[in-house]
Structure formats: structure tokens, C-alpha cells
Amino acid sequence: MNLVLHVWRQASPTVKGGFVRYEAKDISDHASFLEMLDIVNEQLTENGEEPIAFEHDCREGICGSCGLVINGVPHGPQHGAATCQLHMRHYKDGDQIWIEPWRAKAFPVVKDLVVDRGALDRIIQVGGYISARTGAVPDANATLIRKEHAELAMDAASCIGCGACVAACPNASAMLFVAAKVSHLGLLPQGQPERRDRVLNLVAQMDSEGFGSCTNHAECEASCPKQISIDFIARLNRDLFVASLAQTPERMVAGAG
Amino acid sequence: MELDSKVPSGPIQEKWDKRKFELKLVNPANKRKYTVIVVGSGLAGASAAASLGELGYIVKCFCYQDSARRAHSIAAQGGINAAKNYQNDGDSIWRLFYDTVKGGDYRSREANVYRLAQVSNNIIDQCVAQGVPFAREYGGLLANRSFGGAQVSRTFYARGQTGQQLLVGAYHALAKEVGNGTVQMFPRTEMLDLVLVDGQARGIVVRDMVTGKVSSHAAHAVVLATGGYSNVYFFSTNAKGCNTTAIWRAHRRGAVFANPCFTQIHPTCIPRAGEYQSKLTLMSESLRNDGRIWVPKEQGENRPAAQIPDAERDYYLERLYPSFGNLTPRDIASRRAKEAVDDGRGVGLLKNGVYLDFRDAIQRLGKSVIEERYGNLFEMYERITGENPYAVPMRIYPAPHYTMGGLWVDYDLQSTIPGLFVIGEANFSDHGANRLGASALMQGLADGYFVLPYTISDYLARVGPTKTDPTHAAFGAVEREVGERVKKLLAVNGKLTVDTIHRDLGQVMWDACGMARSRGALEKGLEAIPEIRERFWREVRVPGRGEDFNQSLEKAGRLADFLELGELMCRDALHREESSGGHFREEFQTPEGEAKRDDERFAFVSAWEFTGVGSAPKLHQEPLSFENVPLSQRSYK
């Protein structure tokens, strides 16, 4: 098939970007979307032009590197899959495709279709973990965990940190990302000691990074390649409410001891 | 050069305890006077960086991805082994040790493997405490499944995303230490060379992949956790960015490279669909628990799978290996699949695969059970191929997946360069000539959480907290070399893209040093590779600038190193005149077509010393002795 692409090109964070038209010719149905871009890039290189910068690594939908807004939809038309798992059989000859980077204040463009998602790492660094020091832990079967809790925690933990939820949200909120982390750890007995601090710290960091607030559009869930449910946002809100009512953060009490 | 493995004396069960007690310690107040560089943030790198940070060292961790959480460990699907014996099926540390030495076809170091089996149980404890949501039984206990090369159920798993969950656990630990200020993280930063001062590893030169700035980082020790080199074949299951640059640059600086030809071809990947394809996708080996592998008995069969009656199907693994059946180790399963396809009995449009059929498992257990076990893998398969594996059998074919070879390390995981430690897939130590499924995750975390943090203290205590100095002349010299190389890559301005040349190299490597090797093919490969290398430096085109985000430049630099490594792999494969594990020399096989080892001549580690590009490397040998697992012909019948 032959396609017409309109690709966002932007040389650096500080210069103005814009759409550039390219033609993709003789693309196989079985090629992946990124392989289609590879073909275009090979041609650009042969013509002495700079290829389109886009992020990708595992190309199996698990590393969370890739992420393109395709015709206005993060990760494109296929539900529950990352951009790298999208194949050209979803398109037909003559289609026009607009390709853009994630757009959010907290994700500045690095180049073309590549953005800086460091804000997501910084959110995790303020407490999106369980403080289990290497070696200082009990036997793995010492704590029994209800299968349904483990399964639900796994649903939340399947987040690949791609940032599609932010790109899809009209407010550029990172609530689904944060809710998934708070729920993954909050559902497990090991995560209880730090549960209140965790939700308070993560939400505060999310706000300070410039992400917007959640107003229940559910666009995040619709575009999540791992189909993470917005039920986790309700869970986060409940945890946040309970934690906010507690008079003193736990960590301060512990420190005072 | 003397290769001293530093394996402690005494019974194998006591070696690690003995060594741990002998190791010099750095007292808690002094730890903050030492800086350690960790390159790579996969299971090995992230767990090491986090554990060293917890101990109080100043740690700098580098990765090429935009976040530490994206390292390729994340793509491991099936599981992680441990000798917990939670299933009461007769597992033990000794059995895991035995299975791993045998699975590695007697080309690994016994003492290292025993230690790996010992700490395997600590890993599971550690991961559970971090909140890794492993699969559970209804009573709340951890669940297990079985994996190739073992007759016990010792594999822990988190759906088909075990690597992701373990990496998220290690990433959490790393994030905690970044938050605590003990670890400084450098994402989108690629190590381009190692710096030695007075013969000791004292730092690295890196390129900032956003600005293109080349700079130096000094430390008291450098840890490489940069993974394997399967991308030398272009088509592999590795992430596109996986590369050999860090270990290859260290090799050029004096670290000897062990068993480069020991590569693993994974039996269950999706066959290639066309010319444009950029990589191969793996389907977890765990699928072999319930899927049955077969091809038609007759060549040129064109009926759909469902119309081929059982009597006309060849379930060749079950036929050849009745006791292990579809769960034979990876090297055997791969080779038998190649045989079937080469025999003209391949399936699919291009006749380039074999069936992995779930019909019987679905009949026996019901679709919902299969969906619970493998749902996400089935979805993944359908997205890629457009075929529904609940209705028609999957098609699979082997693909390069893992490299057992790597930089040579001693029992302390230290390379032949003092102060340079190598962990995870980047070293050679634990898997011999073939790695068993669910053992890569185990080794990465064993090295990072439970081995390196101990052994590195011995080195640090010996060198002392001397001042590190990134302005030392040695750094300036290496920085200049790196800068010149970048300029050289950009200056060629020929007509061929990096990928074009990489595909050529990949084809040569697959033909010469892939699943089956022979003297003739390897000699041909050794002629072809220098030609491709020359073509690369004469005709490659790298658009853009060095002082910019430039993905073509990154790829070109990595390919330049693969073009040197490929030659070493072929030389090693040519030299090793035996078949062992994943190294199958057609001239050396049993009458049944199994790998035929030559323990008289080749029971050693081949460790190659760099002598210059295009010049013959120098071979050193570390003899291997098997005192606890007697040498025998591997049999899975």
C-alpha cells in the first residue's frame, strides 16, 4: 500500500516545529507501524536528509519507549497495544496519517517525535516503591497473599510507563500512572507501612511536575496499552483522602521515635 | 597473562561462605569515600546500583534508554528459577546446580553455578518483599511452573511478564536510592569507552545522547551490566538498542573475552514475515508446557493444520525425547526445528516455521485455563501475525536470543582489568554453552543483589579511597579518541545506511556462526566480515551532526563494534572443534545428531585477548574441572 504521512518535525526543544509531508510506498500489510517509519527513514537517509527521530527499543510492547500520537490517538487505533505492536493491516492504500509526539507541558519535546518523560521517574523517586533493603527480608512464603489481591496488584503493575495516559488526557494528567503505582503497592501487605506517605508524596510530585488534574474523562484508560482500569484512580482517591485525614505523616512519627 | 579464577578451595557447598569471610570489608563510615560506576540498568545493573547505594557507596548509574525502567530485562516473559522446593517435588540447591551445569553442557565453572543456585532463594525473598506480584495459589502461597531442562517445578512467574515485574522491583530499589541521594542516574547516556589509570579501571567516557557532549566520569571501580550481543545477527529478540559497545571497548582496553561463540538461539519465536522486518519477537518458552510442537510427516504439505490428522503429524520432540518431550533444553529444541524446516517440512506461507499447537491443552483444560496462563502471549501473537492461536496452531522458529559468552570474570566477577567488574549477561560465567530457561533473570539478580556488592568491597578496600580525578591526562586522551571516532563516522558520508550494512553482517553471522556451524562456513564468514567492515568505513552514511540527538550516529557506533566482535565469534567457533550446547559444529555430532563434546581437548574456557583490529587475537585457556557433576553425555531422552 501507499500512504501519505504528515510527521511532526522539530529540530530541538526551543525551536518551532511543524508537520512535514512524506510518502510511504509499497508498504506490506504485515509490516509494523515502526517498520513503516524505518522504511521512510532509510529513504530519507539515502536522499541525504535527516531521518525522523522516534523512540523505540524492544518493539514488543513492554519497554514503554515508543509512543506516537497517530491521527490524534496515542498509540493509534488498536486498543490495548503500544505503537510498536500496531501493524499496517489496520490501514489501507491511500490513507493519510498524522503522526505527532506526546503533547504535555510535563513532557517537553527533545526532537521530532521524542519527548522527555523524566517527570515519571521523578514521581517514582519520591516514594513509588517499598523500602525493602537488599537482604533484610523474610522468606517469600512467610506472607500469604490472597490470589485476587495479587492478581489485581499485577493488573496495576503491568503499567509500562509509556505516558500515553498523559498524552490522551485533555488535562495532561498523570493520574492513571500514579494510581497504578499506588494501587500495585497498596494492594499488597508488604506495601502497607508506607502506604499513606506514598500516596501523599506521589500526588504532590505529580502536581509539581506540571501534570494536570483528573476530571474523569477516562481517555487514559482508552489509550492505555496495558488497559489499566480507571478503577485504580478511585482507589488512589480513597487512599489520598484517608492519608490526608491522618494528622501527622507516618514518616515524621517514625523519625521522632 | 595468567587467568586466575580465584575459586576458593574446599567443598563446593562452603566455597561462597568461605570467600565472603575472606573478603575485605569497607567500614560504613568509609564507604561514602568511594565512587562506583554502574553501566546499564537492567536486572543486574539496577540491582547492583541500588544495593551499592544502600551500603553507602556513591554510585553513578548510566543507561542509554530514557529511563532505567526500560532496560531489556523487561522483555523476559516466562519466569525465574529458584531452588525453594515449595512444590515438594524433590528440588534442592544441589539439583538446580546440577541441572544448570548439565544444561550448560559442562562448559561453565562449577563453583559459580553452585553459588548461583545458593542465592537463588534469596532472590525470590527479596523480590516478594519489594512487591513483585508473583503468581499465587488460592491459599495465598506462591505458584510455580516447570521450564525446559528441568523435571521439577521451580519457576516463579508473574503472568507472561516476569522480566518486567522483576525489573520494576529493581527499578523501585534504584529509584529509592536516587531519592535518597546515594545513586545518581544518567539516562540517555551511552558509555563509549573505558579509562584505565595505571592499569586499573578508573572511569568511563560517555556521550550525552541529547546534546552529543562527550565527557568523563571517574570512579574507584567500574561495573559493566550492559547485557548481551545477540544483535550482531541484526535479527534477534533483543531490543533494537542492545549493543556490545561497552564490553567491546573494555575488551579493546585489555579485558579478555570468554567463549564469544556460545550464543543461544531461542526455539520459540515468531518466524520472519518479510524483508522489511526489523526484529524477531519471542514467545515465552513456558508455552512449551502446554503446547505440542509438530510438523507434517510429509514434505510439501499444504493443508491447514486442522485438516492434518494426528497420524500424519510428527510430534518430533515427543518422539525423540520421550522423557522431556516438548520441554527439552533450548539448544536441542532449536536444532530440531531447523532440521524439520531444512527437510522441507516447515509450515506457514514461507514454510519457515513449525507448529506449537494448543488444541489438546484446550480440550483437556478448557480455553479459560489456557487464557489465564498465556492470555497476553496469545494476544501478542495475534497482533503480530493476524492469526488466532486458540483456533489455529502458532507458528514458531528459532531466533538469536541470548549470549552465554561475554567478558571473562573470576569468582569475584572481576575481569582481567583490575577494578572492572562485569555482571549479568555481559559476563560469561554461569551458563556454559547453553542457558536454561528462567535462569537469565536469576543470574542478573544474583550478581547484582547478592554477589557483586560483597566482592567489590574487597577490591575497594585494597585500592583505598584515593582521590578520583576526571581531569587526569588518561581521561583527556580517551575523550579525544572518542571524539575523533564520532567525527570519523560522520565524515564518511557514503551511500549505504547503517541498517543496510548491519543486515549484511547479520546474514553472514547467521550463515557462519548461527544454529549450525562448520569449518567451511566459518572460514567464509571470516573472509566476509573484514570486507563488510571495510565497506562500512568507506561507504556508510550517517546524516546529522555529532552535537545533537542523532539516532543514526548511535547505531553506526554500535555497528562498528559489532563488526569487530563478529570476527572474534567466528574465530572462537572455528577454534572450538567440538559441539557443546548452543555451539553446534556439524562435523562433531553423535549418530543421533546430538552435540558431541570433546572433553579431552575442549574442557576449558576460551578467553581471547585483543591484539588489534584484523589481527589474530591471543587465546588463553581456563581449564574447567567437574568434581561434583560428573562429565557425561547430556541426555534428555
mmCIF file of N, CA and C in Angstrom, chain B residues 126-187:
data_model
loop_
_atom_site.group_PDB
_atom_site.id
_atom_site.type_symbol
_atom_site.label_atom_id
_atom_site.label_comp_id
_atom_site.label_asym_id
_atom_site.label_seq_id
_atom_site.Cartn_x
_atom_site.Cartn_y
_atom_site.Cartn_z
ATOM 1 N N GLN B 126 13.683 -11.540 48.221
ATOM 2 C CA GLN B 126 13.903 -10.114 48.001
ATOM 3 C C GLN B 126 12.795 -9.522 47.117
ATOM 4 N N CYS B 127 12.502 -10.205 46.036
ATOM 5 C CA CYS B 127 11.527 -9.679 45.076
ATOM 6 C C CYS B 127 10.129 -9.605 45.686
ATOM 7 N N VAL B 128 9.766 -10.648 46.452
ATOM 8 C CA VAL B 128 8.448 -10.613 47.089
ATOM 9 C C VAL B 128 8.370 -9.425 48.053
ATOM 10 N N ALA B 129 9.422 -9.202 48.809
ATOM 11 C CA ALA B 129 9.419 -8.084 49.762
ATOM 12 C C ALA B 129 9.288 -6.738 49.053
ATOM 13 N N GLN B 130 9.812 -6.654 47.834
ATOM 14 C CA GLN B 130 9.716 -5.402 47.070
ATOM 15 C C GLN B 130 8.336 -5.179 46.467
ATOM 16 N N GLY B 131 7.496 -6.212 46.533
ATOM 17 C CA GLY B 131 6.158 -6.074 45.977
ATOM 18 C C GLY B 131 6.005 -6.626 44.575
ATOM 19 N N VAL B 132 6.907 -7.518 44.164
ATOM 20 C CA VAL B 132 6.722 -8.156 42.856
ATOM 21 C C VAL B 132 5.509 -9.088 42.942
ATOM 22 N N PRO B 133 4.493 -8.839 42.119
ATOM 23 C CA PRO B 133 3.251 -9.639 42.240
ATOM 24 C C PRO B 133 3.347 -10.977 41.516
ATOM 25 N N PHE B 134 4.145 -11.891 42.082
ATOM 26 C CA PHE B 134 4.252 -13.236 41.506
ATOM 27 C C PHE B 134 2.885 -13.923 41.529
ATOM 28 N N ALA B 135 2.733 -14.890 40.626
ATOM 29 C CA ALA B 135 1.504 -15.690 40.605
ATOM 30 C C ALA B 135 1.355 -16.437 41.928
ATOM 31 N N ARG B 136 0.107 -16.560 42.381
ATOM 32 C CA ARG B 136 -0.189 -17.210 43.677
ATOM 33 C C ARG B 136 -1.253 -18.287 43.500
ATOM 34 N N GLU B 137 -1.247 -19.196 44.452
ATOM 35 C CA GLU B 137 -2.305 -20.203 44.517
ATOM 36 C C GLU B 137 -3.448 -19.628 45.345
ATOM 37 N N TYR B 138 -4.595 -20.340 45.367
ATOM 38 C CA TYR B 138 -5.737 -19.804 46.106
ATOM 39 C C TYR B 138 -5.466 -19.687 47.601
ATOM 40 N N GLY B 139 -4.596 -20.537 48.126
ATOM 41 C CA GLY B 139 -4.265 -20.440 49.548
ATOM 42 C C GLY B 139 -3.331 -19.283 49.869
ATOM 43 N N GLY B 140 -2.893 -18.554 48.854
ATOM 44 C CA GLY B 140 -2.035 -17.402 49.104
ATOM 45 C C GLY B 140 -0.554 -17.689 48.974
ATOM 46 N N LEU B 141 -0.216 -18.967 48.735
ATOM 47 C CA LEU B 141 1.202 -19.320 48.557
ATOM 48 C C LEU B 141 1.647 -19.010 47.128
ATOM 49 N N LEU B 142 2.955 -18.929 46.945
ATOM 50 C CA LEU B 142 3.495 -18.679 45.615
ATOM 51 C C LEU B 142 3.284 -19.895 44.708
ATOM 52 N N ALA B 143 2.954 -19.624 43.449
ATOM 53 C CA ALA B 143 2.764 -20.693 42.469
ATOM 54 C C ALA B 143 4.067 -20.910 41.702
ATOM 55 N N ASN B 144 4.209 -22.091 41.108
ATOM 56 C CA ASN B 144 5.392 -22.397 40.277
ATOM 57 C C ASN B 144 4.955 -23.058 38.993
ATOM 58 N N ARG B 145 5.851 -22.976 38.004
ATOM 59 C CA ARG B 145 5.631 -23.798 36.820
ATOM 60 C C ARG B 145 6.941 -24.424 36.378
ATOM 61 N N SER B 146 6.842 -25.357 35.435
ATOM 62 C CA SER B 146 8.077 -26.011 35.005
ATOM 63 C C SER B 146 8.587 -25.365 33.734
ATOM 64 N N PHE B 147 9.842 -25.614 33.445
ATOM 65 C CA PHE B 147 10.518 -24.975 32.337
ATOM 66 C C PHE B 147 11.464 -25.972 31.696
ATOM 67 N N GLY B 148 11.921 -25.653 30.522
ATOM 68 C CA GLY B 148 12.792 -26.571 29.787
ATOM 69 C C GLY B 148 14.038 -26.976 30.572
ATOM 70 N N GLY B 149 14.453 -28.244 30.440
ATOM 71 C CA GLY B 149 15.696 -28.701 31.028
ATOM 72 C C GLY B 149 15.598 -29.090 32.486
ATOM 73 N N ALA B 150 14.393 -29.124 33.048
ATOM 74 C CA ALA B 150 14.234 -29.482 34.458
ATOM 75 C C ALA B 150 13.032 -30.394 34.604
ATOM 76 N N GLN B 151 13.079 -31.276 35.607
ATOM 77 C CA GLN B 151 11.934 -32.152 35.856
ATOM 78 C C GLN B 151 11.218 -31.778 37.143
ATOM 79 N N VAL B 152 11.532 -30.606 37.682
ATOM 80 C CA VAL B 152 10.811 -30.100 38.855
ATOM 81 C C VAL B 152 10.173 -28.764 38.477
ATOM 82 N N SER B 153 9.192 -28.342 39.276
ATOM 83 C CA SER B 153 8.556 -27.043 39.055
ATOM 84 C C SER B 153 9.222 -26.035 39.969
ATOM 85 N N ARG B 154 10.147 -25.268 39.432
ATOM 86 C CA ARG B 154 10.889 -24.337 40.282
ATOM 87 C C ARG B 154 10.844 -22.922 39.735
ATOM 88 N N THR B 155 9.992 -22.691 38.747
ATOM 89 C CA THR B 155 9.985 -21.379 38.120
ATOM 90 C C THR B 155 8.874 -20.507 38.696
ATOM 91 N N PHE B 156 9.263 -19.350 39.207
ATOM 92 C CA PHE B 156 8.311 -18.355 39.720
ATOM 93 C C PHE B 156 7.992 -17.404 38.578
ATOM 94 N N TYR B 157 6.769 -16.916 38.524
ATOM 95 C CA TYR B 157 6.401 -16.106 37.365
ATOM 96 C C TYR B 157 5.331 -15.082 37.710
ATOM 97 N N ALA B 158 5.267 -14.056 36.903
ATOM 98 C CA ALA B 158 4.217 -13.045 37.025
ATOM 99 C C ALA B 158 3.577 -12.946 35.641
ATOM 100 N N ARG B 159 2.532 -13.714 35.451
ATOM 101 C CA ARG B 159 1.914 -13.891 34.121
ATOM 102 C C ARG B 159 3.019 -14.132 33.090
ATOM 103 N N GLY B 160 2.921 -13.494 31.934
ATOM 104 C CA GLY B 160 3.996 -13.637 30.948
ATOM 105 C C GLY B 160 4.909 -12.434 30.992
ATOM 106 N N GLN B 161 4.962 -11.754 32.127
ATOM 107 C CA GLN B 161 5.720 -10.503 32.245
ATOM 108 C C GLN B 161 6.680 -10.545 33.427
ATOM 109 N N THR B 162 7.298 -11.684 33.635
ATOM 110 C CA THR B 162 8.148 -11.826 34.814
ATOM 111 C C THR B 162 9.329 -10.860 34.779
ATOM 112 N N GLY B 163 9.945 -10.726 33.606
ATOM 113 C CA GLY B 163 11.087 -9.817 33.494
ATOM 114 C C GLY B 163 10.680 -8.398 33.830
ATOM 115 N N GLN B 164 9.528 -8.000 33.319
ATOM 116 C CA GLN B 164 9.046 -6.648 33.609
ATOM 117 C C GLN B 164 8.870 -6.454 35.109
ATOM 118 N N GLN B 165 8.239 -7.416 35.762
ATOM 119 C CA GLN B 165 7.944 -7.234 37.177
ATOM 120 C C GLN B 165 9.219 -7.254 38.030
ATOM 121 N N LEU B 166 10.154 -8.118 37.676
ATOM 122 C CA LEU B 166 11.414 -8.131 38.431
ATOM 123 C C LEU B 166 12.183 -6.843 38.190
ATOM 124 N N LEU B 167 12.143 -6.354 36.942
ATOM 125 C CA LEU B 167 12.867 -5.126 36.651
ATOM 126 C C LEU B 167 12.207 -3.944 37.351
ATOM 127 N N VAL B 168 10.876 -3.929 37.376
ATOM 128 C CA VAL B 168 10.203 -2.849 38.095
ATOM 129 C C VAL B 168 10.613 -2.896 39.576
ATOM 130 N N GLY B 169 10.742 -4.102 40.129
ATOM 131 C CA GLY B 169 11.202 -4.228 41.510
ATOM 132 C C GLY B 169 12.590 -3.632 41.697
ATOM 133 N N ALA B 170 13.502 -3.986 40.794
ATOM 134 C CA ALA B 170 14.875 -3.466 40.894
ATOM 135 C C ALA B 170 14.897 -1.964 40.616
ATOM 136 N N TYR B 171 14.050 -1.537 39.689
ATOM 137 C CA TYR B 171 13.945 -0.110 39.373
ATOM 138 C C TYR B 171 13.418 0.675 40.577
ATOM 139 N N HIS B 172 12.475 0.073 41.289
ATOM 140 C CA HIS B 172 11.986 0.713 42.515
ATOM 141 C C HIS B 172 13.129 0.892 43.512
ATOM 142 N N ALA B 173 13.899 -0.188 43.690
ATOM 143 C CA ALA B 173 15.013 -0.109 44.639
ATOM 144 C C ALA B 173 15.994 0.978 44.204
ATOM 145 N N LEU B 174 16.209 1.052 42.889
ATOM 146 C CA LEU B 174 17.104 2.079 42.346
ATOM 147 C C LEU B 174 16.517 3.476 42.562
ATOM 148 N N ALA B 175 15.222 3.611 42.280
ATOM 149 C CA ALA B 175 14.566 4.914 42.457
ATOM 150 C C ALA B 175 14.648 5.362 43.916
ATOM 151 N N LYS B 176 14.499 4.388 44.823
ATOM 152 C CA LYS B 176 14.593 4.697 46.258
ATOM 153 C C LYS B 176 15.960 5.296 46.563
ATOM 154 N N GLU B 177 17.011 4.692 45.997
ATOM 155 C CA GLU B 177 18.359 5.200 46.281
ATOM 156 C C GLU B 177 18.632 6.512 45.546
ATOM 157 N N VAL B 178 18.039 6.697 44.381
ATOM 158 C CA VAL B 178 18.159 8.002 43.711
ATOM 159 C C VAL B 178 17.509 9.061 44.597
ATOM 160 N N GLY B 179 16.324 8.715 45.114
ATOM 161 C CA GLY B 179 15.631 9.635 46.023
ATOM 162 C C GLY B 179 16.442 9.926 47.268
ATOM 163 N N ASN B 180 17.144 8.904 47.757
ATOM 164 C CA ASN B 180 17.975 9.082 48.955
ATOM 165 C C ASN B 180 19.284 9.803 48.661
ATOM 166 N N GLY B 181 19.577 9.982 47.388
ATOM 167 C CA GLY B 181 20.785 10.721 47.026
ATOM 168 C C GLY B 181 22.054 9.896 46.959
ATOM 169 N N THR B 182 21.954 8.570 47.109
ATOM 170 C CA THR B 182 23.176 7.767 47.042
ATOM 171 C C THR B 182 23.518 7.375 45.600
ATOM 172 N N VAL B 183 22.488 7.278 44.756
ATOM 173 C CA VAL B 183 22.722 6.933 43.352
ATOM 174 C C VAL B 183 22.352 8.137 42.490
ATOM 175 N N GLN B 184 23.259 8.458 41.566
ATOM 176 C CA GLN B 184 22.938 9.489 40.595
ATOM 177 C C GLN B 184 22.686 8.773 39.270
ATOM 178 N N MET B 185 21.549 9.069 38.660
ATOM 179 C CA MET B 185 21.152 8.345 37.447
ATOM 180 C C MET B 185 21.457 9.200 36.219
ATOM 181 N N PHE B 186 22.046 8.585 35.194
ATOM 182 C CA PHE B 186 22.314 9.280 33.928
ATOM 183 C C PHE B 186 21.619 8.552 32.781
ATOM 184 N N PRO B 187 20.329 8.854 32.551
ATOM 185 C CA PRO B 187 19.663 8.227 31.405
ATOM 186 C C PRO B 187 20.129 8.878 30.103
#
